mmCIF file of C-alpha atoms in Angstrom:
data_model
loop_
_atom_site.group_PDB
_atom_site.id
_atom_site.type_symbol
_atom_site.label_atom_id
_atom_site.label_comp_id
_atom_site.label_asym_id
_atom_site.label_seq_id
_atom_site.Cartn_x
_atom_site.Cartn_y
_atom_site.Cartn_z
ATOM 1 C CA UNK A 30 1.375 -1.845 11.824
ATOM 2 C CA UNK A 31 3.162 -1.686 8.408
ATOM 3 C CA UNK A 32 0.135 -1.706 6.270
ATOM 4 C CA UNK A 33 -1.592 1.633 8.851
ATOM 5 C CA UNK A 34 1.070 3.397 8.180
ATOM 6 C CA UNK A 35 1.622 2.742 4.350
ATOM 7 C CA UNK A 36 -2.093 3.407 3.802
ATOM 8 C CA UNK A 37 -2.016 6.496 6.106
ATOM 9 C CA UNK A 38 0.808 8.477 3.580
ATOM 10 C CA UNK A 39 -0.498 7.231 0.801
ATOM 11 C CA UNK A 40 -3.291 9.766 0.834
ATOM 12 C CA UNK A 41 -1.005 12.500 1.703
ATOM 13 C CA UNK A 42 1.672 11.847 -1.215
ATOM 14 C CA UNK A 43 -1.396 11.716 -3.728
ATOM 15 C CA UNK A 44 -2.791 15.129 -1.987
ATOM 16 C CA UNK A 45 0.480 16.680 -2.231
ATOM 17 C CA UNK A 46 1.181 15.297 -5.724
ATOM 18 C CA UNK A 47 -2.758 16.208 -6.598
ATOM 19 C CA UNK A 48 -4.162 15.244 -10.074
ATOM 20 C CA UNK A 49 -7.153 13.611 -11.331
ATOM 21 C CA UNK A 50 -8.638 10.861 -9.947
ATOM 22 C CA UNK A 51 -7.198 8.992 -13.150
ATOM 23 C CA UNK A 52 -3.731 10.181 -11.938
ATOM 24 C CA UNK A 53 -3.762 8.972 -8.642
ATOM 25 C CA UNK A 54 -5.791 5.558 -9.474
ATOM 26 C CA UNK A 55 -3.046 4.463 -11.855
ATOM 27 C CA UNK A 56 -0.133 6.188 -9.683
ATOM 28 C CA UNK A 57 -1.239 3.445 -7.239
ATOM 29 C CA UNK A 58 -1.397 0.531 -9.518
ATOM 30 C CA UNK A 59 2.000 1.233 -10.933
ATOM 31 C CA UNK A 60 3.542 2.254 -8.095
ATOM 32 C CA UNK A 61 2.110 -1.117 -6.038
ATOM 33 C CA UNK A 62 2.890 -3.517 -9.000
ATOM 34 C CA UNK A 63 6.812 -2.247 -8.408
ATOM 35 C CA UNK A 64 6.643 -2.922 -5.072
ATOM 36 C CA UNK A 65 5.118 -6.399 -6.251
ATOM 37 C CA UNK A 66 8.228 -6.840 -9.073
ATOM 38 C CA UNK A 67 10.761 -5.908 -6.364
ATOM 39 C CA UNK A 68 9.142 -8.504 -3.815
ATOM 40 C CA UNK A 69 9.315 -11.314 -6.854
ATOM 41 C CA UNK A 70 12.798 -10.465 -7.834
ATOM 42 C CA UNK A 71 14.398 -10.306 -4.495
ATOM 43 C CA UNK A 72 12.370 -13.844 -3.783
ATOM 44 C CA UNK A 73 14.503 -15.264 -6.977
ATOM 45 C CA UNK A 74 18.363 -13.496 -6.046
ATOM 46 C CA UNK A 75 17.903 -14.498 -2.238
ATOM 47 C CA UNK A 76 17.657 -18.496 -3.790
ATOM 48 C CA UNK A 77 13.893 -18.888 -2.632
ATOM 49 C CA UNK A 78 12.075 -18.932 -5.924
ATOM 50 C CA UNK A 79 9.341 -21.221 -4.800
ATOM 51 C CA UNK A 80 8.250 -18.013 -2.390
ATOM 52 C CA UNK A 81 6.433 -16.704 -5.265
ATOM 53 C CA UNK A 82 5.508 -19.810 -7.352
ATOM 54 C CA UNK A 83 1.494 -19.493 -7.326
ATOM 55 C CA UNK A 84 -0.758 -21.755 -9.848
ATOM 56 C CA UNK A 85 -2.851 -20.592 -12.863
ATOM 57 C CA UNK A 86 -5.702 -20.359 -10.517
ATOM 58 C CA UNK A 87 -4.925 -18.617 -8.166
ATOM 59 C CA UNK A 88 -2.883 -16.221 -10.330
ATOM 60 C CA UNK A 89 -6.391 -15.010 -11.944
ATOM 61 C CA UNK A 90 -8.486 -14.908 -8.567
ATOM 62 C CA UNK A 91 -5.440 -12.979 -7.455
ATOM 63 C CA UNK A 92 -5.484 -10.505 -10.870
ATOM 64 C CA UNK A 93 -9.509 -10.305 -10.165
ATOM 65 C CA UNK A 94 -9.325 -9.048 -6.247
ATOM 66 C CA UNK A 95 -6.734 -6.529 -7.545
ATOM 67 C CA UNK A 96 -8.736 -5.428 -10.310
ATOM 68 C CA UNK A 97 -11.847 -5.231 -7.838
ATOM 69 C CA UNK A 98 -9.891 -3.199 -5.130
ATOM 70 C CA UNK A 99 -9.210 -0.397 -8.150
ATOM 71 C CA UNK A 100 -13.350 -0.085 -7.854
ATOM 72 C CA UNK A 101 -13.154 1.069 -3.909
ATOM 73 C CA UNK A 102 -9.800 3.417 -4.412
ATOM 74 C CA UNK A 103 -11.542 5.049 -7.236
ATOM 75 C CA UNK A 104 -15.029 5.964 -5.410
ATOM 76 C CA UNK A 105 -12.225 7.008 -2.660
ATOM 77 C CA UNK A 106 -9.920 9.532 -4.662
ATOM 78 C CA UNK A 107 -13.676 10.914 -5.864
ATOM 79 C CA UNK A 108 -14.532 10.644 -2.353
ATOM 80 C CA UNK A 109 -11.486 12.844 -1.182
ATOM 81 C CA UNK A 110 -12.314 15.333 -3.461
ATOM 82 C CA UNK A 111 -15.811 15.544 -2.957
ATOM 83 C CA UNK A 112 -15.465 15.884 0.723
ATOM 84 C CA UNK A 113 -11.323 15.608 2.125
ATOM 85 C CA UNK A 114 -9.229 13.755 2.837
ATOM 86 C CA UNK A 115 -9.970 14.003 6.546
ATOM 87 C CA UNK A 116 -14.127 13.083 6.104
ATOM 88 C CA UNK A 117 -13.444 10.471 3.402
ATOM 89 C CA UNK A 118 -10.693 8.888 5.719
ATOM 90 C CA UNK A 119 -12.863 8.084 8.496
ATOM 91 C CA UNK A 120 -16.835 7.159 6.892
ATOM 92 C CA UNK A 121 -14.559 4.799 4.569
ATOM 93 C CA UNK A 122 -13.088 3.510 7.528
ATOM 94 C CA UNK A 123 -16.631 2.487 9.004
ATOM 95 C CA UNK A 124 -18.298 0.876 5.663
ATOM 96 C CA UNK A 125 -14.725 -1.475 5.602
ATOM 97 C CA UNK A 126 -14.906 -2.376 9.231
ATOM 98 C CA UNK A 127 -18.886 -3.157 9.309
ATOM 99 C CA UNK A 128 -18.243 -5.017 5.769
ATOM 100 C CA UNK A 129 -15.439 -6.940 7.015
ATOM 101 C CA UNK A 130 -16.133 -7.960 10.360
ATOM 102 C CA UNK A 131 -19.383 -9.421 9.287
ATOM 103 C CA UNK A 132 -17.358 -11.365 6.401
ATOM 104 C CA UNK A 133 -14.894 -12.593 8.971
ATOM 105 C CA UNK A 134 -17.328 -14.133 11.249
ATOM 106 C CA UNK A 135 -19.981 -15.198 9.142
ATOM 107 C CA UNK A 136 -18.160 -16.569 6.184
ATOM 108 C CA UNK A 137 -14.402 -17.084 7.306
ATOM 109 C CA UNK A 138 -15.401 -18.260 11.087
ATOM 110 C CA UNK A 139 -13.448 -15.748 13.070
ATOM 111 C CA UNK A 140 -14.213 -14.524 16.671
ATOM 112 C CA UNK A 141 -15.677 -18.311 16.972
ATOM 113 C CA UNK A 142 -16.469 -17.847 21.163
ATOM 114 C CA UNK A 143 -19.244 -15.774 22.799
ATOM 115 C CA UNK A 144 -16.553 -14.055 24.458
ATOM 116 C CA UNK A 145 -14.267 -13.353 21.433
ATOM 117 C CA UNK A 146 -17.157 -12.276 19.723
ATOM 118 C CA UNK A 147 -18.142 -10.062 22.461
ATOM 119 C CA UNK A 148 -15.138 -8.621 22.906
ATOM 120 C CA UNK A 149 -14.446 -8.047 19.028
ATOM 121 C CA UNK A 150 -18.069 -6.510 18.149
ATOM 122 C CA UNK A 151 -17.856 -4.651 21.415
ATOM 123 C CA UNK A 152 -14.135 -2.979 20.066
ATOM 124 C CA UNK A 153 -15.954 -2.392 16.185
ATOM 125 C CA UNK A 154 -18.140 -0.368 17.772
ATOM 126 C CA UNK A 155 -15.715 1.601 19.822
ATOM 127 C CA UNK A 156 -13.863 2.278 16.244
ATOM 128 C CA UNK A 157 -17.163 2.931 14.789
ATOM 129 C CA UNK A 158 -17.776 5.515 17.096
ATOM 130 C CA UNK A 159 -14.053 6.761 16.785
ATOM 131 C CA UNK A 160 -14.437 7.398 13.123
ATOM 132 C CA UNK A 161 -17.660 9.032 12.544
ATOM 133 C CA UNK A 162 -16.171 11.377 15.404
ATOM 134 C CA UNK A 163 -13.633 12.622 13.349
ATOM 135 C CA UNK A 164 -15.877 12.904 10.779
ATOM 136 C CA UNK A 165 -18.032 15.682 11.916
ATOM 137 C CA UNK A 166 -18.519 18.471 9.669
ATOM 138 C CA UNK A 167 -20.490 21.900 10.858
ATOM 139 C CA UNK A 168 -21.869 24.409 8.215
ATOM 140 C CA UNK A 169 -19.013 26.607 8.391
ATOM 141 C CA UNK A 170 -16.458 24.285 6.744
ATOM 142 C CA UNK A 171 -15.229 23.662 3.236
ATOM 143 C CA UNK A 172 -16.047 20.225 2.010
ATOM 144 C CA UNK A 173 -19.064 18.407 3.087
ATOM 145 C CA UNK A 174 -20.694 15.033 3.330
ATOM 146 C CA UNK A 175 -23.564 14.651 1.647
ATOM 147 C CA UNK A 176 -26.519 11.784 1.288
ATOM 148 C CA UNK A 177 -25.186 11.552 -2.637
ATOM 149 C CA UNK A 178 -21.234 11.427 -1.459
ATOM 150 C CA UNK A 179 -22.137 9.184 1.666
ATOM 151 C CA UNK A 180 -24.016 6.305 -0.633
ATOM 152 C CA UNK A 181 -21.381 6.788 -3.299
ATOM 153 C CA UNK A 182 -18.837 5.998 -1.545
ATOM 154 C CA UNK A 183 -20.529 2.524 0.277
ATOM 155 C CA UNK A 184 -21.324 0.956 -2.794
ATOM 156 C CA UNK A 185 -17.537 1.561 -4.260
ATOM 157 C CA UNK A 186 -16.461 0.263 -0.809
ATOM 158 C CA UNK A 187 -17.734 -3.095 -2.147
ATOM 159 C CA UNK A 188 -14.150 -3.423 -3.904
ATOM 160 C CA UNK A 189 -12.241 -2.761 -0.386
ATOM 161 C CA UNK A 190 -14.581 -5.646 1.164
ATOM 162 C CA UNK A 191 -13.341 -8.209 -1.666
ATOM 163 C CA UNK A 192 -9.874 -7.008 -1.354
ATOM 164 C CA UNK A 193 -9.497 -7.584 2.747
ATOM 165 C CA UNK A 194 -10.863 -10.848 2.243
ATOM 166 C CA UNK A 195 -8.544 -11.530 0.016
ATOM 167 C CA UNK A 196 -5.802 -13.390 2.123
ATOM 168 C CA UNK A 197 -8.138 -15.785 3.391
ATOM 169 C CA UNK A 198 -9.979 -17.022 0.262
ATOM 170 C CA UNK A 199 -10.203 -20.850 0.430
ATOM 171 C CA UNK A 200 -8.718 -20.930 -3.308
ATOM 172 C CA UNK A 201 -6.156 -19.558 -2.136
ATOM 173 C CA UNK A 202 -5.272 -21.228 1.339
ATOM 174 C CA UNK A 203 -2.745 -22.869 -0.283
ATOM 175 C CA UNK A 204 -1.154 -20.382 -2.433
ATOM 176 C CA UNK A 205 2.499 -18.585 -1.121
ATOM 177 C CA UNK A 206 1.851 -15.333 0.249
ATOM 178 C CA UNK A 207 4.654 -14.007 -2.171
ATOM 179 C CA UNK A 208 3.036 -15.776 -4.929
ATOM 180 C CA UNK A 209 0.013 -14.284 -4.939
ATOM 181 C CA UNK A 210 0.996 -10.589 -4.361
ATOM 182 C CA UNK A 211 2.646 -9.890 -7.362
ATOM 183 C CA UNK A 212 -0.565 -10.991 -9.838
ATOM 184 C CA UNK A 213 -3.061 -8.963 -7.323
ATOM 185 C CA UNK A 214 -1.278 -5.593 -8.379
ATOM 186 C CA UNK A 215 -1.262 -6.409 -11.718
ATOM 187 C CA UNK A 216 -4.433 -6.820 -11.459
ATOM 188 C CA UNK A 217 -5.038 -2.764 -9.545
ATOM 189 C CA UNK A 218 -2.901 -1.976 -12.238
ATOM 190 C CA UNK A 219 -5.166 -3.519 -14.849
ATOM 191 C CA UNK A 220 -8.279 -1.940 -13.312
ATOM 192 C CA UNK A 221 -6.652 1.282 -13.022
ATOM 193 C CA UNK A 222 -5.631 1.223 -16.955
ATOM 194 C CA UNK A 223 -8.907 0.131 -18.103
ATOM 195 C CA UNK A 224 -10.693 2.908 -15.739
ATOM 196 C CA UNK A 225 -8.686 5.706 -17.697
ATOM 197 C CA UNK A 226 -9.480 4.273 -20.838
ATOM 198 C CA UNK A 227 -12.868 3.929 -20.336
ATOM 199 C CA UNK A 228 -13.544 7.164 -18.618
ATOM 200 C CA UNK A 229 -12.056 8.696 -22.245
ATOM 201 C CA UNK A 230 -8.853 10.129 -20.383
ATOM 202 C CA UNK A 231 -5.986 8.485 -22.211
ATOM 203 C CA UNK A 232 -4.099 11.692 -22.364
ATOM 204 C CA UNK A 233 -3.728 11.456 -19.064
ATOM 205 C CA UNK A 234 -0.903 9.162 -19.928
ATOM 206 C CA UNK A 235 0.942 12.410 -20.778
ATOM 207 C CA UNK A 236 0.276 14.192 -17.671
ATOM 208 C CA UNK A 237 3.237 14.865 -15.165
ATOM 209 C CA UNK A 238 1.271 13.916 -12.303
ATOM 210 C CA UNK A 239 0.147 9.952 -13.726
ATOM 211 C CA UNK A 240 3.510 9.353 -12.888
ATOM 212 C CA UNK A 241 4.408 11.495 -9.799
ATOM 213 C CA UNK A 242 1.740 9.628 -7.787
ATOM 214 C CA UNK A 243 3.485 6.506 -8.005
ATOM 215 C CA UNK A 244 5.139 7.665 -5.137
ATOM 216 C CA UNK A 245 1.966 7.197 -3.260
ATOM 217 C CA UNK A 246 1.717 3.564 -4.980
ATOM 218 C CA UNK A 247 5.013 2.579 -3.427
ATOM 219 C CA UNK A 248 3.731 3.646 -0.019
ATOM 220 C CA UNK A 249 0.659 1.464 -0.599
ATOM 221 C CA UNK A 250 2.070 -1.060 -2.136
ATOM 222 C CA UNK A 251 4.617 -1.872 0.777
ATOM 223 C CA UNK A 252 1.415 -1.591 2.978
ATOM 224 C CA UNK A 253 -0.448 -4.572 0.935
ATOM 225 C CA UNK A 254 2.493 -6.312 0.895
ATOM 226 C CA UNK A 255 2.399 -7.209 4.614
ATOM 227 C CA UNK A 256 -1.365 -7.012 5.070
ATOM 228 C CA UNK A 257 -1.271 -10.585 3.139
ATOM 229 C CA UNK A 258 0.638 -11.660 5.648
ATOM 230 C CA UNK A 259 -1.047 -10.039 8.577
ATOM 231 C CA UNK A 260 -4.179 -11.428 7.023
ATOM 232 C CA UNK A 261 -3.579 -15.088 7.344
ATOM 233 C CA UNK A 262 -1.061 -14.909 10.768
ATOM 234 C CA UNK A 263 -3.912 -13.022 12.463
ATOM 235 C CA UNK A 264 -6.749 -13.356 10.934
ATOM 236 C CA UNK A 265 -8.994 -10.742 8.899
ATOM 237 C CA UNK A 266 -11.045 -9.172 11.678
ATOM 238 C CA UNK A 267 -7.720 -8.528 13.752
ATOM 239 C CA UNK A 268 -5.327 -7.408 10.869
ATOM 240 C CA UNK A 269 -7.895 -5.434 9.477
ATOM 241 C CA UNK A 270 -9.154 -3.319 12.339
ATOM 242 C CA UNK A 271 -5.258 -2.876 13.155
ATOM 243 C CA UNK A 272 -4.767 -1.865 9.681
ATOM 244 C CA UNK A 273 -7.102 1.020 10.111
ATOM 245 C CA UNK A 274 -5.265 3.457 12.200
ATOM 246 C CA UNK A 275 -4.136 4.558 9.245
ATOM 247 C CA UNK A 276 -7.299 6.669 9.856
ATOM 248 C CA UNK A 277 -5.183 8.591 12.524
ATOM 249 C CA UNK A 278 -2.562 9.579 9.974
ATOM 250 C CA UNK A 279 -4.838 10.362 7.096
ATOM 251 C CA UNK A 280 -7.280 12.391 9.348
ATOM 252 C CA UNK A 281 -4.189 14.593 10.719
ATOM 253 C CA UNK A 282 -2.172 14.578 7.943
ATOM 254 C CA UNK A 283 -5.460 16.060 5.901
ATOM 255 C CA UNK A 284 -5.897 18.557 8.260
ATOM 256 C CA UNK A 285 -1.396 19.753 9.243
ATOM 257 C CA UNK A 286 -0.362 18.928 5.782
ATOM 258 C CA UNK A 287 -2.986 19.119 3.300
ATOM 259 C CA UNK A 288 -4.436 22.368 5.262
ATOM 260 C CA UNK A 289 -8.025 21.009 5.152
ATOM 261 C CA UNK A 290 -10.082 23.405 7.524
ATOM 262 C CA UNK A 291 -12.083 22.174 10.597
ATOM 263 C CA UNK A 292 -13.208 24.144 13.154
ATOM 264 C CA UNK A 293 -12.425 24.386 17.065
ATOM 265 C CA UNK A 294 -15.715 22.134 17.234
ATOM 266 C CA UNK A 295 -14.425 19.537 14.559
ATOM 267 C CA UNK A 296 -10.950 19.404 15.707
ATOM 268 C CA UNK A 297 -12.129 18.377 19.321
ATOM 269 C CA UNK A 298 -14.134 15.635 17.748
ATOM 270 C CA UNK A 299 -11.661 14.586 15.252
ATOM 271 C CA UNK A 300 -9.144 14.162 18.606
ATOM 272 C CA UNK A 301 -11.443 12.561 20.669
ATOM 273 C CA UNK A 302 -12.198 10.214 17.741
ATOM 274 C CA UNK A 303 -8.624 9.110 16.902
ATOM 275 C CA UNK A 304 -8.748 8.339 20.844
ATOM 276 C CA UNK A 305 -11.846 5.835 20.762
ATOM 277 C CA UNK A 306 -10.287 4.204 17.233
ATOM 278 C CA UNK A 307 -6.775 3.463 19.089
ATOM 279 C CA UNK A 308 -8.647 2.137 22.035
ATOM 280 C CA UNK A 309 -10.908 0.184 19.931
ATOM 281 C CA UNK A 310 -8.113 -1.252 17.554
ATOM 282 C CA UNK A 311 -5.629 -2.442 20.954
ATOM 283 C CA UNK A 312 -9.206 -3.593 22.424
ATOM 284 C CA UNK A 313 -9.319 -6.154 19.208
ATOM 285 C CA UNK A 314 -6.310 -8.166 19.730
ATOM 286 C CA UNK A 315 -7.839 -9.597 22.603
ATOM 287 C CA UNK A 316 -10.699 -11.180 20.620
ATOM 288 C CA UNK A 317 -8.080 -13.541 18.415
#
């Protein structure tokens, strides 16, 4: 449950904080590779340095799925501006289930019974169903989602598919969990540096708010930190769609703290869909 609720701030400490989408891209990187320092030097004072001994190899798949993830958090900060926090939240949440749950069974094995299978599709749907609940948006409201915003942000969710997989790539099966962590936000760092570069917003490096939003990067970071090993003790279907009621404190938060509007109409869906995603993510555990 660590990594739903460190996912669910993090949205809210980078609304709060605001800034471009520069700011809050590297705010994460920085504020995750910290976490990722921290992890390696308490590893080394506790006596266990082997915890976070990882080879060459999987040091640069580990860089590369960091750098990748930087892709899907960037089409999402564009995303939350584009349409809030509180839509963004819960389409995103849909495109990384779907992606996921088809990468778990077909290419990592998972849900290998009928019945597992039946039961874990069965619960995808019910969080499916959940989240585009919450996101319903009627004419009167602020942000919208549009065809552009709604294809936009599936193709950057490519980066979040890569990522979740992550824990379970055979090059790394036999790589510490530790190990690997550290190198993966280097790499979100890396991505996040070479996005501000190459969008031509270096000054950003000079803006208050680059650095207030790694508050928001400690949040996540703390969240990937046990995903890794939620990942490979449970499995990527089950962490994942467990990971996602973040969704529940994003889509509130957005709407009691950031002061996104939604109507009488969308706040009865947007309750009624936090409902079917809790049901559907308790539903899951029974397909491991």
């Amino acid at each position: 449950m660590v990594p739903a609720v460190g996912w669910g701030i993090m949205p809210l400490i980078t609304g709060k904080v605001g800034g471009s989408t520069v700011n809050q891209t590297f705010g994460i990187g920085a504020g995750a590779t910290i976490i990722g320092l921290l992890a390696f030097a308490i590893a080394h004072l506790t006596g266990n340095p082997g915890a976070v001994v990882v080879s060459a190899r999987g040091f640069w798949i580990s860089v590369l799925c960091g750098a990748l993830w930087s892709t899907g958090q960037i089409g999402q900060f564009v995303s939350f501006k584009r349409m809030g926090v509180s839509n963004t939240i819960p389409l995103s949440t849909v495109f990384q289930l779907i992606g996921n749950s088809l990468i778990g069974v077909i290419i990592f094995g998972e849900w290998h019974t009928a019945t597992a299978r039946l039961i874990g599709f069965g619960a995808l749907v019910i969080v499916i169903i959940g989240a585009l609940m919450t996101s319903v948006t009627d004419q009167s409201s602020g942000k919208k989602i549009t065809i552009q915003n709604f294809f936009f942000l599936l193709i950057t969710t490519f980066g979040y598919w890569v990522y979740s997989a992550f824990p379970k790539i055979p090059w790394l099966a036999n790589e510490k969990s530790l190990g690997i962590f550290l190198p993966e936000m280097l790499g979100i760092l890396l991505g996040s540096v070479i996005y501000t570069i190459a969008s031509g917003n270096i000054s950003a490096f000079k803006q208050r708010e680059q650095y207030l939003n790694i508050f928001g990067g400690l949040s996540w970071g703390i969240a990937a930190l046990a995903y890794i090993f939620a990942g490979r003790a449970l499995g990527v279907n089950v962490a994942f769609v467990f990971t996602q009621l973040n969704v529940v404190i994003a889509t509130i938060g957005g709407v009691f703290v950031l002061h996104e509007q939604k109507t009488h109409r969308e706040m009865g869906f947007t309750i009624a869909g936090i409902i079917f995603i809790v049901a559907g993510s308790i539903l899951t555990a029974f397909a491991h």
